[in-house]
XYZ file of C-alpha atoms in Angstrom:
472
model
C 24.547 -13.401 41.996
C 24.297 -16.544 39.879
C 25.969 -19.677 41.193
C 28.588 -21.113 38.860
C 28.782 -24.513 40.548
C 27.322 -27.468 38.718
C 24.607 -29.711 40.103
C 25.551 -33.412 40.174
C 24.347 -35.540 37.244
C 21.037 -37.226 37.976
C 20.358 -39.338 34.904
C 17.268 -37.291 34.077
C 18.025 -37.059 30.370
C 17.869 -40.832 29.929
C 15.174 -41.534 32.514
C 12.674 -44.247 31.628
C 9.777 -44.536 34.091
C 8.623 -48.014 35.127
C 4.988 -46.997 34.710
C 4.933 -45.091 31.452
C 1.169 -45.555 31.217
C 0.751 -43.513 34.402
C 2.956 -40.725 33.010
C 0.875 -40.746 29.821
C -2.297 -40.438 31.923
C -0.841 -37.431 33.769
C 0.047 -35.682 30.505
C -3.318 -36.519 28.954
C -5.200 -35.159 31.978
C -3.249 -31.892 31.849
C -3.883 -31.659 28.109
C -7.662 -31.649 28.689
C -7.279 -27.867 28.714
C -6.276 -28.219 25.075
C -9.389 -30.324 24.467
C -11.506 -27.472 25.844
C -9.722 -25.022 23.548
C -10.344 -27.227 20.526
C -13.953 -27.917 21.449
C -14.734 -24.243 22.017
C -12.900 -23.197 18.838
C -14.974 -25.467 16.627
C -18.307 -25.641 18.440
C -19.024 -22.015 17.568
C -18.692 -23.039 13.907
C -22.094 -24.710 14.207
C -23.709 -21.633 15.699
C -22.363 -18.834 13.468
C -25.229 -18.600 10.987
C -27.843 -19.152 13.711
C -26.424 -16.266 15.758
C -26.400 -14.051 12.637
C -30.055 -14.916 12.018
C -31.331 -14.693 15.589
C -29.787 -11.311 16.336
C -29.969 -9.966 12.744
C -26.371 -8.740 12.594
C -23.868 -8.185 9.771
C -20.474 -9.777 9.161
C -18.453 -7.278 11.227
C -20.638 -7.564 14.349
C -20.839 -11.334 13.956
C -17.051 -11.567 13.785
C -16.690 -9.578 17.005
C -19.019 -11.923 18.880
C -17.164 -14.976 17.559
C -13.714 -13.502 18.156
C -14.323 -11.775 21.491
C -13.604 -15.007 23.379
C -10.028 -14.675 22.149
C -9.598 -11.421 24.073
C -10.409 -13.371 27.218
C -7.944 -16.025 26.069
C -5.185 -13.427 25.734
C -5.834 -12.065 29.244
C -5.978 -15.562 30.714
C -2.754 -16.564 28.988
C -0.950 -13.399 30.116
C -1.889 -13.861 33.782
C -1.689 -17.644 34.098
C 2.074 -17.763 34.629
C 1.958 -15.504 37.681
C -1.054 -17.330 39.105
C 0.630 -20.710 38.566
C 3.798 -19.541 40.325
C 1.730 -18.401 43.315
C -0.834 -21.176 43.814
C 0.460 -24.050 41.672
C -0.312 -25.586 38.313
C -3.096 -27.879 39.550
C -5.079 -25.070 41.230
C -4.887 -23.118 37.962
C -6.401 -26.055 36.110
C -9.229 -26.265 38.624
C -10.019 -22.542 38.398
C -10.045 -22.837 34.613
C -12.465 -25.774 34.748
C -14.914 -23.909 36.998
C -14.877 -20.768 34.830
C -15.359 -22.767 31.653
C -18.314 -24.685 33.124
C -20.034 -21.448 34.089
C -19.278 -19.993 30.658
C -20.801 -22.995 28.863
C -24.073 -22.656 30.767
C -24.224 -18.896 30.211
C -23.416 -19.200 26.485
C -26.172 -21.766 26.010
C -28.812 -19.584 27.667
C -28.142 -15.976 26.604
C -30.901 -13.379 26.771
C -29.107 -10.841 24.540
C -26.153 -10.584 22.180
C -23.967 -8.736 24.716
C -24.784 -11.456 27.259
C -23.522 -14.131 24.870
C -20.376 -12.091 24.259
C -19.779 -11.745 28.025
C -19.929 -15.488 28.642
C -17.613 -16.114 25.703
C -15.043 -13.763 27.281
C -15.251 -15.711 30.562
C -14.783 -18.988 28.711
C -11.912 -17.475 26.774
C -10.134 -16.444 29.990
C -10.425 -20.031 31.233
C -9.054 -21.477 27.997
C -6.221 -18.946 27.956
C -5.141 -20.098 31.407
C -5.333 -23.743 30.385
C -3.357 -23.076 27.196
C -0.389 -21.880 29.260
C -0.611 -24.304 32.162
C -1.003 -27.431 30.031
C 2.279 -27.332 28.063
C 4.220 -25.837 30.989
C 3.044 -28.544 33.385
C 3.704 -31.348 30.900
C 7.206 -30.011 30.177
C 7.940 -29.895 33.921
C 6.623 -33.378 34.679
C 7.590 -35.379 31.568
C 10.906 -37.283 31.448
C 13.264 -35.649 28.919
C 13.309 -38.755 26.693
C 9.530 -38.534 26.216
C 8.953 -34.809 26.583
C 8.391 -34.036 22.907
C 5.772 -36.741 22.453
C 4.058 -35.966 25.756
C 4.221 -32.234 25.012
C 2.406 -32.893 21.752
C -0.554 -34.167 23.794
C -1.634 -30.531 24.078
C -2.151 -30.241 20.332
C -3.553 -33.771 20.126
C -6.168 -32.792 22.684
C -6.962 -29.636 20.715
C -7.572 -31.519 17.464
C -9.597 -34.243 19.168
C -11.684 -31.518 20.794
C -12.261 -29.965 17.377
C -13.297 -33.310 15.853
C -15.612 -34.247 18.722
C -17.333 -30.851 18.638
C -17.853 -31.087 14.861
C -19.303 -34.573 15.248
C -21.585 -33.469 18.094
C -22.679 -30.405 16.106
C -23.477 -32.569 13.087
C -25.516 -34.942 15.271
C -27.407 -32.085 16.941
C -28.089 -30.467 13.542
C -29.558 -33.706 12.198
C -31.626 -34.155 15.371
C -33.030 -30.659 14.796
C -34.003 -31.457 11.204
C -31.011 -29.737 9.613
C -31.939 -26.336 11.074
C -29.416 -24.614 13.378
C -32.357 -22.742 14.924
C -34.626 -25.767 15.100
C -36.100 -26.569 18.511
C -34.319 -29.216 20.550
C -34.681 -29.875 24.289
C -36.761 -26.705 24.622
C -34.162 -24.361 23.107
C -32.651 -23.785 19.662
C -30.175 -26.338 18.306
C -27.204 -23.951 18.403
C -27.806 -23.377 22.126
C -27.595 -27.122 22.753
C -24.305 -27.167 20.816
C -22.826 -24.572 23.170
C -24.335 -26.133 26.291
C -22.760 -29.545 25.680
C -19.389 -27.905 26.466
C -20.262 -28.391 30.157
C -19.315 -32.074 29.864
C -15.598 -31.700 28.963
C -15.267 -28.758 31.370
C -16.448 -30.845 34.323
C -14.251 -33.775 33.219
C -11.197 -31.471 33.126
C -11.904 -30.353 36.678
C -12.285 -33.925 37.932
C -9.079 -35.108 36.230
C -7.104 -32.283 37.854
C -7.690 -33.956 41.235
C -6.100 -37.189 39.969
C -2.660 -35.870 38.948
C 0.300 -34.642 41.046
C 1.593 -31.107 41.347
C 4.685 -30.188 39.293
C 7.916 -31.143 41.103
C 9.429 -27.783 40.166
C 6.590 -25.923 41.870
C 6.804 -28.220 44.905
C 10.531 -27.505 45.252
C 9.914 -23.770 44.849
C 7.597 -23.816 47.882
C 9.856 -26.039 50.008
C 7.986 -29.337 49.626
C 11.067 -31.338 48.633
C 9.813 -34.659 50.024
C 6.686 -34.558 47.892
C 8.767 -33.427 44.896
C 10.971 -36.529 45.282
C 7.854 -38.733 45.302
C 6.555 -37.162 42.100
C 9.972 -37.366 40.411
C 10.256 -41.060 41.246
C 6.693 -41.543 39.988
C 7.375 -39.957 36.579
C 11.109 -40.510 35.980
C 11.695 -43.914 37.547
C 13.580 -45.433 40.475
C 16.918 -45.483 38.640
C 17.146 -41.689 38.727
C 19.226 -40.262 41.594
C 16.427 -38.356 43.312
C 18.726 -36.375 45.575
C 20.814 -35.246 42.608
C 17.652 -34.558 40.626
C 16.287 -32.241 43.332
C 19.682 -30.501 43.543
C 19.691 -30.148 39.760
C 16.327 -28.403 39.815
C 17.307 -26.285 42.828
C 20.546 -25.316 41.095
C 18.590 -24.144 38.068
C 16.296 -22.136 40.343
C 18.954 -20.592 42.620
C 19.368 -17.405 40.653
C 15.668 -17.238 39.880
C 12.885 -15.248 41.394
C 9.227 -15.485 40.460
C 9.228 -14.650 36.772
C 7.556 -11.358 35.932
C 6.970 -9.276 32.842
C 9.979 -7.157 33.830
C 12.246 -10.217 33.526
C 11.444 -10.411 29.825
C 12.693 -6.914 29.055
C 16.081 -6.310 27.462
C 17.827 -6.369 24.145
C 17.405 -3.954 21.277
C 13.636 -4.200 20.790
C 12.031 -4.097 24.245
C 11.912 -7.881 24.852
C 14.812 -10.311 25.063
C 15.481 -11.966 21.662
C 14.278 -15.402 22.828
C 10.924 -13.888 23.825
C 10.533 -12.393 20.344
C 11.201 -15.821 18.830
C 8.402 -17.261 20.964
C 6.076 -14.438 19.936
C 7.043 -14.979 16.282
C 6.231 -18.682 16.457
C 2.843 -17.902 18.003
C 1.965 -15.234 15.440
C 2.978 -17.292 12.412
C 0.989 -20.245 13.746
C -2.166 -18.114 13.593
C -1.505 -15.829 10.607
C -1.623 -18.763 8.183
C -5.382 -18.704 8.875
C -5.740 -22.106 10.487
C -8.637 -21.127 12.722
C -10.672 -19.896 9.770
C -10.907 -23.611 8.941
C -12.457 -24.288 12.340
C -14.419 -21.141 13.249
C -15.920 -20.468 9.819
C -15.620 -23.608 7.696
C -19.382 -24.231 7.542
C -19.994 -20.622 6.561
C -17.104 -20.719 4.068
C -18.376 -23.811 2.240
C -21.949 -22.500 2.221
C -20.703 -19.229 0.712
C -19.420 -21.126 -2.343
C -22.595 -23.144 -2.782
C -22.191 -26.219 -0.541
C -25.368 -27.520 1.134
C -25.489 -26.728 4.913
C -25.579 -30.392 5.962
C -22.669 -31.182 3.626
C -20.742 -28.171 4.937
C -20.998 -29.583 8.480
C -19.806 -32.950 7.169
C -16.804 -31.380 5.387
C -15.953 -29.565 8.622
C -15.900 -32.957 10.343
C -13.684 -34.575 7.662
C -11.259 -31.670 7.955
C -11.054 -32.276 11.695
C -10.288 -35.964 11.084
C -7.417 -34.961 8.775
C -6.307 -32.661 11.602
C -6.094 -35.662 13.939
C -4.171 -37.721 11.369
C -1.611 -34.938 10.942
C -1.232 -34.575 14.690
C -0.557 -38.299 15.101
C 2.132 -38.048 12.418
C 3.720 -35.155 14.324
C 3.625 -37.065 17.609
C 5.456 -39.962 15.962
C 8.204 -37.819 14.442
C 8.642 -34.826 16.788
C 11.254 -36.653 18.898
C 12.720 -38.588 15.958
C 13.530 -35.904 13.402
C 13.159 -32.864 15.650
C 10.934 -29.823 15.977
C 12.641 -27.570 13.424
C 12.558 -29.967 10.421
C 8.863 -30.656 11.042
C 8.118 -26.929 11.087
C 9.869 -26.424 7.734
C 8.117 -29.389 6.098
C 4.782 -28.056 7.305
C 5.442 -24.549 6.028
C 6.122 -25.815 2.502
C 2.970 -27.952 2.523
C 0.847 -25.064 3.821
C 2.099 -22.750 1.073
C 0.942 -25.302 -1.526
C -2.463 -25.894 0.075
C -3.241 -22.223 0.716
C -2.019 -21.211 -2.745
C -4.357 -23.711 -4.386
C -7.276 -22.462 -2.263
C -6.516 -18.879 -3.292
C -6.498 -19.969 -6.959
C -9.793 -21.874 -6.659
C -11.595 -19.030 -4.894
C -10.511 -16.559 -7.606
C -13.123 -17.993 -9.996
C -16.635 -16.548 -10.241
C -19.557 -18.561 -8.876
C -21.873 -20.225 -11.388
C -25.451 -20.564 -10.137
C -24.157 -19.785 -6.641
C -21.442 -22.448 -6.746
C -17.795 -22.698 -7.701
C -17.158 -24.531 -11.005
C -16.728 -28.270 -10.335
C -12.945 -28.383 -10.890
C -12.299 -25.362 -8.700
C -14.734 -26.575 -6.041
C -12.989 -29.926 -5.704
C -9.580 -28.219 -5.793
C -10.629 -25.916 -2.944
C -11.948 -28.829 -0.893
C -8.859 -31.012 -1.389
C -6.460 -28.080 -0.884
C -8.204 -27.168 2.386
C -7.570 -30.700 3.647
C -3.934 -30.567 2.450
C -3.418 -27.279 4.301
C -4.886 -28.648 7.526
C -2.843 -31.856 7.232
C 0.480 -30.035 6.874
C -0.394 -27.573 9.639
C -1.320 -30.415 11.979
C 1.824 -32.472 11.346
C 4.010 -29.446 11.972
C 3.117 -26.034 13.384
C 0.095 -27.280 15.275
C 2.314 -29.487 17.448
C 5.834 -28.068 17.342
C 4.862 -24.547 18.427
C 3.351 -25.850 21.672
C 6.371 -28.098 22.201
C 8.778 -25.222 21.489
C 6.939 -22.872 23.873
C 7.091 -25.446 26.650
C 10.843 -26.018 26.144
C 12.661 -23.069 24.603
C 12.779 -20.507 27.421
C 15.367 -20.431 30.249
C 13.965 -21.560 33.597
C 14.226 -18.080 35.107
C 11.715 -16.621 32.630
C 9.780 -19.674 31.437
C 6.398 -19.017 33.050
C 6.262 -15.308 32.157
C 7.686 -15.810 28.648
C 5.270 -18.626 27.891
C 2.439 -16.397 29.073
C 3.472 -13.561 26.758
C 3.975 -15.886 23.786
C 0.634 -17.595 24.332
C -1.033 -14.203 24.782
C 0.440 -13.107 21.442
C -1.010 -16.263 19.938
C -4.490 -15.410 21.182
C -4.228 -11.828 19.933
C -3.104 -13.058 16.506
C -5.936 -15.594 16.558
C -8.371 -12.770 17.360
C -7.027 -10.611 14.497
C -7.558 -13.409 11.958
C -10.933 -14.456 13.372
C -12.318 -10.918 13.583
C -11.111 -9.912 10.128
C -12.086 -12.977 8.083
C -15.825 -12.303 7.483
C -15.169 -8.770 6.240
C -12.109 -9.840 4.209
C -14.095 -12.702 2.672
C -16.886 -10.283 1.714
C -14.220 -8.095 0.076
C -12.216 -10.772 -1.779
C -12.022 -14.393 -0.643
C -9.153 -15.262 -2.995
C -7.038 -12.294 -1.882
C -7.652 -13.276 1.732
C -6.101 -16.671 1.074
C -3.211 -15.037 -0.773
C -2.455 -13.158 2.468
C -2.431 -16.426 4.441
C -0.165 -17.989 1.796
C 2.333 -15.137 2.158
C 2.558 -15.644 5.913
C 3.082 -19.396 5.429
C 5.950 -18.606 3.041
C 7.508 -16.072 5.430
C 7.534 -18.650 8.227
C 10.248 -20.597 6.353
C 13.062 -18.002 6.615
C 11.907 -17.166 10.158
C 12.445 -20.759 11.315
C 15.727 -21.117 9.423
C 17.240 -17.948 10.894
C 15.850 -17.566 14.408
C 14.563 -20.884 15.787
C 16.941 -23.286 17.571
C 16.297 -26.997 17.918
C 15.301 -28.142 21.440
C 15.116 -31.873 20.771
C 16.675 -33.994 23.535
C 17.762 -31.137 25.792
C 16.909 -30.952 29.495
C 14.921 -27.903 30.530
C 17.797 -26.810 32.762
C 20.019 -26.486 29.641
C 17.816 -23.885 27.941
C 19.143 -20.344 27.612
C-alpha cells in the first residue's frame, strides 16, 4: 500500500549550500565517467584507418570492431541500476574504473583483431555503467536549485573527453611523423592513442574515493546518520535535515528495489514515461552525432582532406562541442530543458540538411568542389554546435530527473541501454551507408532531427525546478 501522508517541508527546493565549490567538485568527480565515454568515443577516431590497414579488413568488418564496444555499453547500462541499488553508487564507479583501466591496456596491446574487439567490449561495459551512475548520482546529490547545471556536468565531461582525446591523437600523430602506423614508444602510433586512456581511467577511480555516497542510497540501507551528514554537506545548514530525511523516506516507502518488471505496464509493454525516456535516447543518437566523433577523420579524408588536416578539423569540431555545452549549462536552468531541445532540433535540421546537400556533389580530382567542401565543413560545425547546446545536455538531465523515484534506477538503465543500442546501430551502419551514398545517409539523419521536434512537443514534460520526489 502507498502512504498518502505528506512528508514535512524541508526547504530542499530552495537549498543553497555554503560550500558550493565542494558540491561542484562532487558532481565533477562523478562526471569523470562521462569523460571516459567521450575520450573512448573519439580516441578510436584516430585509429580507424590504422586498424583497417593493419588487419586488412573492409568497411563492414571495420564498423563492427569500432561499434562492438557499444554492445558492452548497452549491457553495462542495463545492469548498472541493479548493481548500484545493491552495493551503492560509489562502488559502481570504482568497478567501472578498474574495468576501463584493464580495457585500455588490452586495447593498446592486441595480438589479433578479435582480441582488440574483446577489450573494447570490456571497456564498453565499464562506460555503460558509468553513463548510468553519473547522472543518477548527481541528480541524487545536487541541490534542486542547481541540479540542472550540475547534471549537465555529465555532458560537459563527455565533450571535454572528446576534445582532449582529439588533441592527444593529433599530438601523437605528429610525433609519429603523420603516420597512424608509425612507430612510437616501441609500438604503432594508434596503439599509443588507445593506451593513453589508462590515465583518465585511473583518475576516475581515485576521485571516487574522495566523494560521499548518495544520501538516498544511505537511507535505503539504514545509514540515516551518514545521510544527514551528506545532506548538510551538499544542501546547507539551513535545510531541516530531519524533515529532509523524512521526505526521502516518504518517497521511498512504497518502493522496492527497482527491477525491469517495475517498468512494465501500459498499452505497449513499458509504462509511457519509460517510452519517453527511450525516445529521447534514440533521437539523441539517430541524428548521427557520433559519426562526427567516431569517423570524422575518415569522413574528411573520403572527400579529399589531407589526413593531418582531417585530425585538426576533428579537434576544431570538438572545441565547438565544448562551446555548445557551455551555452547549454548556462541556459538549462534559466529557460528550461524543453525549449533548449526544440532550439537544438531546428539547428540540427539546418546543419545536417546542408551537409546532405554538399555531399550530393561529385568529387573533382578526389575532392569536393570548393564551395561544397566549405559548406560541408561549416555545416558540420553548426550541427555539432546545436546538438551540444541542446540534446547533448538536456537528454542526460532529463534522464536523471524525469522518472518517479520507485522506478528511477531501472528506467534510467533501460533508457541509457537504448541509447547505446541506437549508438551502435548508427556507428555500425555508417561505413557501409557512406560507401552506398553519403548524401542520402545525411538525409536520413536530417529526417530524424526533424522528427524529434513533434516528439518533444507532444510527449516530453518540463522538469525544470521540480524536486525528484515530485516526479511521476
